[in-house]
Amino acid sequence: MKLSKGLFLAFAGLGLFACSNEDVTENGAQIEGLGAITVKIVNPSSRAISNPTIGGSTIKVGGGDITVKLFKKGEENGDPVQTATITATEIVNEISTVKFWNVVNPGKITVSRNGGIEDYSSTQIDASTPNMQAEPTLIPVFGSTTTFTLTDESESPALSEADKIIDAGAEEADKNKKFQMYTATVNMEIPVARLEVSNIKHIVTGEHETTGCQFDDLTIDGVYLDNIKPTSNGQLTDYCFETGAGTGTPALLKDEIKSPNNDFMTVDAVWPANEGEQAKAYAYNFYAPDEDDNQATVNDNPVFKIYFKTATSSNPAQPVSQPRYAVIEEYQDGDGNPVIFRKGYIYRITEATLTDKNITGDESGETLYGITVTVVEAAWSPFDIEAVWAE
């Protein structure tokens, strides 16, 4: 499923020239005199423990105001010549159109929500940057266009609140003018992918009993993402849960699990714990390749790891080292094919029952064996995949 939804724009210039509806201008329309732009908006469909997204349904981005900016040709990287805002309240009240009037020689239009920007090359992925670890409905989105197509339609400003349109830069006298319409399309994009992991289990009644377990004591002390980029153009980086617990630097994206809720020997317990009947999830947004990036491989995927700080063997003759780890070494779809994570998609592991062989003393995962768990993927709308855990 293609992640991005369309954000549709209509550009109107004074009817001072003859053009067909197939005329296209790039890098700004060549307009003589004043013009008007109609912007119609359709939205594209974490760090903290979150509610897992609901599978099968599109997750629309909501949250804050929508900001629309118009830039003059030749000044696309400077200050906008006009800016309009649709507030969150106005969006709820079905206002989804902005019109810029009295425009001269437009070069680019940008649209953003929840702090979305054009370039994330210096934007840190962790919670130190606002919104980058937001829930799916509050994630930053951004889009822009420099291409306009002339139509055979004309329009005048209504300047009426009843039309559910925000008119920017229009005056009363403009109601007597006819403006030739241009159209353009801006694809709003979500800059990250998202991984959600829920229902992590160890001792399960009837499957893996305490009496046959390799451990007498085992604490689950944290989860984290390894092999991620700190910024959109950064390098994939080696992370550990904390200094001295594995290789690399302390993880940017992690959750600590504290006593008394960290006994991994508790029968039928799940992590993160449910809130009543509501399942929770460990959820992280991370930079991932574009959907059309043919150079991306499974090596670009993040590695989800679980950190067990304390471990005691149930057999004194076979002691175990500590800390210990559980590692996802591969993600698969329902047919067993490997999955490459892409930005704009949500990938969900909805259940992970770990046996003793999945909990080892090797944080790298390179010498381990794999198990398969059920995962769900999404194009900011959930989709099932399989995950292979290391043994």
XYZ file of C-alpha atoms in Angstrom, residues 27-389:
363
model
C 9.772 25.398 -11.014
C 6.997 27.990 -10.752
C 4.241 29.154 -13.071
C 5.113 31.975 -15.483
C 2.417 34.448 -14.514
C 2.114 38.061 -15.588
C 0.080 40.206 -13.196
C -1.686 38.920 -10.103
C -3.013 35.437 -9.493
C -4.655 33.241 -6.863
C -3.919 29.775 -5.468
C -6.462 27.341 -4.054
C -5.001 24.697 -1.769
C -7.185 21.683 -0.951
C -5.687 19.429 1.685
C -6.017 15.680 2.285
C -3.801 14.269 5.056
C -1.704 11.136 4.631
C -3.342 8.449 6.208
C 7.322 6.174 19.708
C 9.254 6.299 22.096
C 6.937 5.755 25.042
C 4.962 2.575 25.648
C 1.887 3.001 23.495
C -1.377 1.447 22.439
C -0.797 -0.884 19.484
C -2.339 0.420 16.282
C -5.452 -1.300 14.989
C -4.674 -3.610 12.090
C -6.338 -3.268 8.733
C -7.482 0.340 8.927
C -5.687 3.424 7.627
C -4.190 5.595 10.344
C -4.704 9.233 9.393
C -2.359 11.909 10.637
C -4.139 14.464 12.799
C -3.006 16.647 15.648
C -1.923 20.212 15.109
C -2.515 22.995 12.620
C -1.758 22.690 8.908
C 0.616 25.374 7.621
C 0.642 26.261 3.908
C 3.409 28.474 2.526
C 3.789 30.133 -0.865
C 7.257 31.035 -2.176
C 8.085 33.362 -5.059
C 9.946 31.985 -8.051
C 13.694 32.353 -7.500
C 13.210 32.688 -3.751
C 12.123 29.125 -2.949
C 14.732 28.819 -0.180
C 13.964 32.203 1.334
C 10.991 33.539 3.245
C 7.470 32.772 2.001
C 5.520 35.595 0.391
C 2.307 34.335 1.989
C 1.490 31.878 4.767
C -1.900 30.493 5.709
C -2.916 28.239 8.592
C -5.829 25.888 9.039
C -6.229 25.343 12.764
C -6.938 21.926 14.226
C -10.408 23.171 15.208
C -11.119 24.342 11.663
C -10.009 20.971 10.297
C -12.471 19.225 12.633
C -15.138 21.605 11.315
C -14.391 20.367 7.766
C -12.368 23.354 6.620
C -9.719 21.850 4.355
C -9.119 24.552 1.750
C -6.863 27.621 1.706
C -6.904 30.225 -1.083
C -4.030 32.634 -1.655
C -5.091 35.739 -3.619
C -3.094 38.517 -5.287
C -0.133 36.248 -5.951
C 2.813 37.243 -8.182
C 5.020 34.655 -9.943
C 4.783 31.653 -7.581
C 7.729 29.255 -7.350
C 6.852 26.640 -4.728
C 4.127 25.634 -2.284
C 4.840 23.682 0.909
C 2.429 22.127 3.384
C 3.338 20.802 6.830
C 1.691 19.504 9.975
C 2.977 18.585 13.434
C 6.317 20.243 12.765
C 7.022 18.465 9.473
C 10.068 19.816 7.613
C 11.693 19.274 4.218
C 15.106 18.044 5.401
C 15.772 15.708 8.362
C 19.519 15.391 7.802
C 20.263 17.137 11.105
C 17.157 16.048 13.029
C 17.826 13.596 15.880
C 15.428 10.631 15.868
C 15.023 10.306 19.641
C 12.669 12.141 21.988
C 15.088 15.080 22.272
C 13.468 16.338 19.035
C 9.773 17.222 19.411
C 7.325 14.963 17.539
C 9.890 12.490 16.165
C 8.702 9.815 18.606
C 5.048 10.824 18.436
C 2.131 8.444 18.081
C 1.165 7.676 14.442
C -1.681 10.203 14.378
C 0.652 12.996 15.536
C 3.699 12.264 13.381
C 5.215 15.147 11.360
C 4.225 15.305 7.676
C 5.504 17.518 4.872
C 5.051 17.997 1.133
C 5.886 20.508 -1.591
C 5.458 21.196 -5.312
C 6.900 23.472 -7.996
C 4.746 22.163 -10.870
C 1.399 23.710 -11.946
C -1.046 22.694 -14.698
C -3.525 25.139 -16.275
C -7.214 24.155 -16.446
C -10.167 25.650 -18.356
C -11.930 26.702 -15.128
C -12.172 30.195 -13.617
C -13.134 31.421 -10.148
C -13.654 34.506 -7.978
C -13.069 34.795 -4.211
C -16.224 34.301 -2.171
C -14.939 35.748 1.124
C -17.597 33.782 2.951
C -17.198 31.685 6.096
C -20.079 29.516 4.903
C -17.861 28.141 2.115
C -15.507 26.605 4.683
C -12.565 28.185 2.871
C -9.777 30.323 4.306
C -9.118 33.283 1.994
C -5.649 34.786 2.403
C -4.676 38.093 0.786
C -8.089 38.676 -0.803
C -9.880 42.019 -0.815
C -13.524 42.867 -1.388
C -12.773 44.166 -4.884
C -11.377 40.768 -5.903
C -14.908 39.337 -5.848
C -15.471 41.018 -9.223
C -12.451 39.384 -10.888
C -12.255 36.051 -12.677
C -9.170 33.949 -12.111
C -8.037 31.170 -14.448
C -7.410 27.969 -12.460
C -4.202 26.006 -12.191
C -3.848 22.641 -10.459
C -0.918 20.964 -8.749
C -0.407 17.924 -6.509
C 1.699 17.692 -3.360
C 2.341 14.254 -1.838
C 2.560 14.574 1.913
C 5.166 12.195 3.363
C 5.820 10.690 6.770
C 9.587 10.787 7.406
C 9.933 7.640 9.546
C 8.928 4.000 9.893
C 7.578 2.597 13.163
C 8.127 -0.678 15.020
C 5.674 -1.830 17.700
C 6.270 -4.895 19.871
C 3.667 -6.255 22.273
C 2.825 -9.416 24.233
C 6.371 -10.553 25.016
C 6.111 -13.762 27.089
C 8.388 -16.375 28.684
C 6.697 -18.788 31.093
C 3.347 -19.770 29.586
C 0.948 -22.225 31.220
C 0.939 -25.526 29.321
C 3.831 -24.571 26.993
C 6.933 -23.574 28.916
C 6.555 -24.466 32.568
C 8.676 -23.095 35.413
C 9.558 -26.652 36.433
C 11.359 -27.252 33.143
C 12.927 -23.840 32.738
C 16.686 -23.313 32.455
C 16.503 -20.377 34.859
C 15.711 -19.978 38.536
C 15.861 -16.194 38.276
C 15.583 -14.023 35.179
C 14.805 -10.312 35.051
C 13.685 -8.433 31.945
C 15.241 -5.004 32.415
C 14.767 -3.235 29.111
C 14.154 -3.263 25.366
C 15.924 -1.184 22.706
C 16.554 -0.663 19.003
C 20.000 -1.375 17.576
C 21.236 -0.634 14.035
C 19.399 2.649 13.415
C 20.384 6.050 11.988
C 20.504 8.933 14.493
C 19.554 11.364 11.666
C 18.065 10.772 8.220
C 21.436 10.915 6.449
C 23.470 9.434 9.319
C 25.149 6.031 9.382
C 23.583 2.896 10.830
C 24.919 2.852 14.385
C 25.720 0.112 16.900
C 23.811 0.606 20.162
C 23.640 -1.208 23.501
C 21.079 -0.879 26.279
C 23.487 0.815 28.678
C 27.233 1.306 29.046
C 28.941 -2.038 29.652
C 25.950 -4.090 28.471
C 26.983 -5.036 24.949
C 28.813 -3.142 22.228
C 28.230 0.350 20.928
C 26.873 3.470 22.603
C 23.782 3.655 24.856
C 20.629 3.332 22.765
C 18.696 6.386 21.598
C 15.452 4.398 21.524
C 14.849 2.204 24.548
C 12.474 1.487 27.440
C 13.589 0.502 30.923
C 11.609 -2.135 32.843
C 11.878 -1.785 36.607
C 11.270 -3.988 39.651
C 8.878 -5.365 40.801
C 7.433 -5.689 37.288
C 10.506 -7.236 35.684
C 10.402 -10.877 36.839
C 10.497 -12.814 33.547
C 9.693 -16.011 35.462
C 6.145 -14.825 36.228
C 3.694 -17.322 34.743
C 1.470 -15.940 31.938
C 2.816 -12.391 32.348
C 3.298 -10.200 29.254
C 5.503 -7.186 28.540
C 4.561 -4.441 28.348
C 1.746 -5.152 30.780
C -1.793 -4.669 29.524
C -3.960 -1.910 30.947
C -7.156 -3.783 31.655
C -8.179 -5.314 28.335
C -6.082 -2.807 26.357
C -2.811 -4.212 25.019
C 0.233 -1.942 25.166
C 3.329 -1.934 22.960
C 6.927 -0.825 22.949
C 6.930 1.563 19.998
C 9.760 3.349 18.196
C 9.879 5.611 15.152
C 13.104 5.353 13.136
C 14.579 6.566 9.845
C 14.098 4.021 7.057
C 14.650 3.900 3.276
C 12.146 5.375 0.821
C 9.676 2.953 -0.717
C 11.348 3.297 -4.133
C 14.925 2.852 -2.831
C 16.140 -0.213 -4.754
C 19.480 -0.198 -2.934
C 17.930 -0.947 0.477
C 18.446 -4.412 1.987
C 17.455 -6.276 5.151
C 20.727 -5.017 6.641
C 19.093 -1.574 6.810
C 16.432 -2.885 9.216
C 16.642 -2.039 12.922
C 17.389 -4.867 15.352
C 14.986 -5.172 18.285
C 16.690 -6.474 21.423
C 15.621 -7.410 24.954
C 18.025 -6.945 27.866
C 17.998 -9.361 30.827
C 20.350 -7.998 33.496
C 20.079 -10.821 36.045
C 20.059 -14.557 35.255
C 20.559 -17.595 37.498
C 20.594 -21.176 36.214
C 18.219 -23.755 37.654
C 21.038 -26.320 37.314
C 24.150 -25.531 39.429
C 26.189 -27.794 37.158
C 25.311 -25.605 34.156
C 25.703 -21.973 35.225
C 24.716 -19.170 32.833
C 26.387 -15.831 32.225
C 24.675 -12.501 32.741
C 23.433 -10.191 31.351
C 21.494 -12.057 28.673
C 19.675 -10.979 25.520
C 16.940 -11.886 23.060
C 17.401 -10.603 19.512
C 15.199 -10.398 16.412
C 17.534 -11.290 13.573
C 15.048 -11.281 10.683
C 11.567 -10.007 9.792
C 9.327 -11.935 7.387
C 5.924 -11.504 5.769
C 3.153 -14.096 6.096
C 4.681 -16.162 3.287
C 8.107 -16.305 4.889
C 9.705 -13.696 2.618
C 12.165 -11.207 4.135
C 10.805 -7.686 4.703
C 12.757 -4.473 4.199
C 11.391 -1.701 6.410
C 10.280 1.474 4.582
C 9.395 4.906 5.891
C 5.687 5.546 6.294
C 4.968 1.962 7.346
C 4.187 0.525 10.777
C 5.621 -2.906 11.598
C 4.023 -4.692 14.529
C 5.115 -7.781 16.428
C 1.872 -8.749 18.131
C 3.131 -11.746 20.093
C 6.553 -13.095 21.044
C 6.804 -16.179 23.257
C 10.461 -16.685 24.121
C 11.812 -20.074 25.148
C 15.092 -20.585 27.004
C 17.067 -21.027 23.776
C 16.081 -17.518 22.639
C 17.684 -15.980 25.748
C 21.452 -16.098 25.331
C 24.597 -14.352 26.493
C 25.396 -12.944 23.024
C 24.161 -9.396 22.390
C 25.315 -9.382 18.756
C 22.962 -12.139 17.616
C 25.617 -13.423 15.193
C 26.107 -16.805 16.875
C 22.463 -17.361 17.712
C 19.599 -19.391 16.315
C 16.312 -17.972 15.092
C 12.650 -18.385 15.983
C 9.638 -16.922 14.207
C 7.000 -14.682 15.779
C 3.971 -12.950 14.300
C 4.402 -9.317 13.245
C 2.085 -6.775 11.645
C 3.159 -4.175 9.019
C 1.461 -0.935 8.031
C 1.608 1.914 5.551
C 0.710 4.176 8.454
C -1.856 1.413 8.430
C -0.968 -2.005 9.911
C 0.237 -5.076 7.933
C 1.227 -8.553 9.162
C 4.777 -9.856 8.886
C 6.863 -12.510 10.622
C 9.905 -11.848 12.786
C 12.764 -14.287 13.318
C 14.216 -14.184 16.824
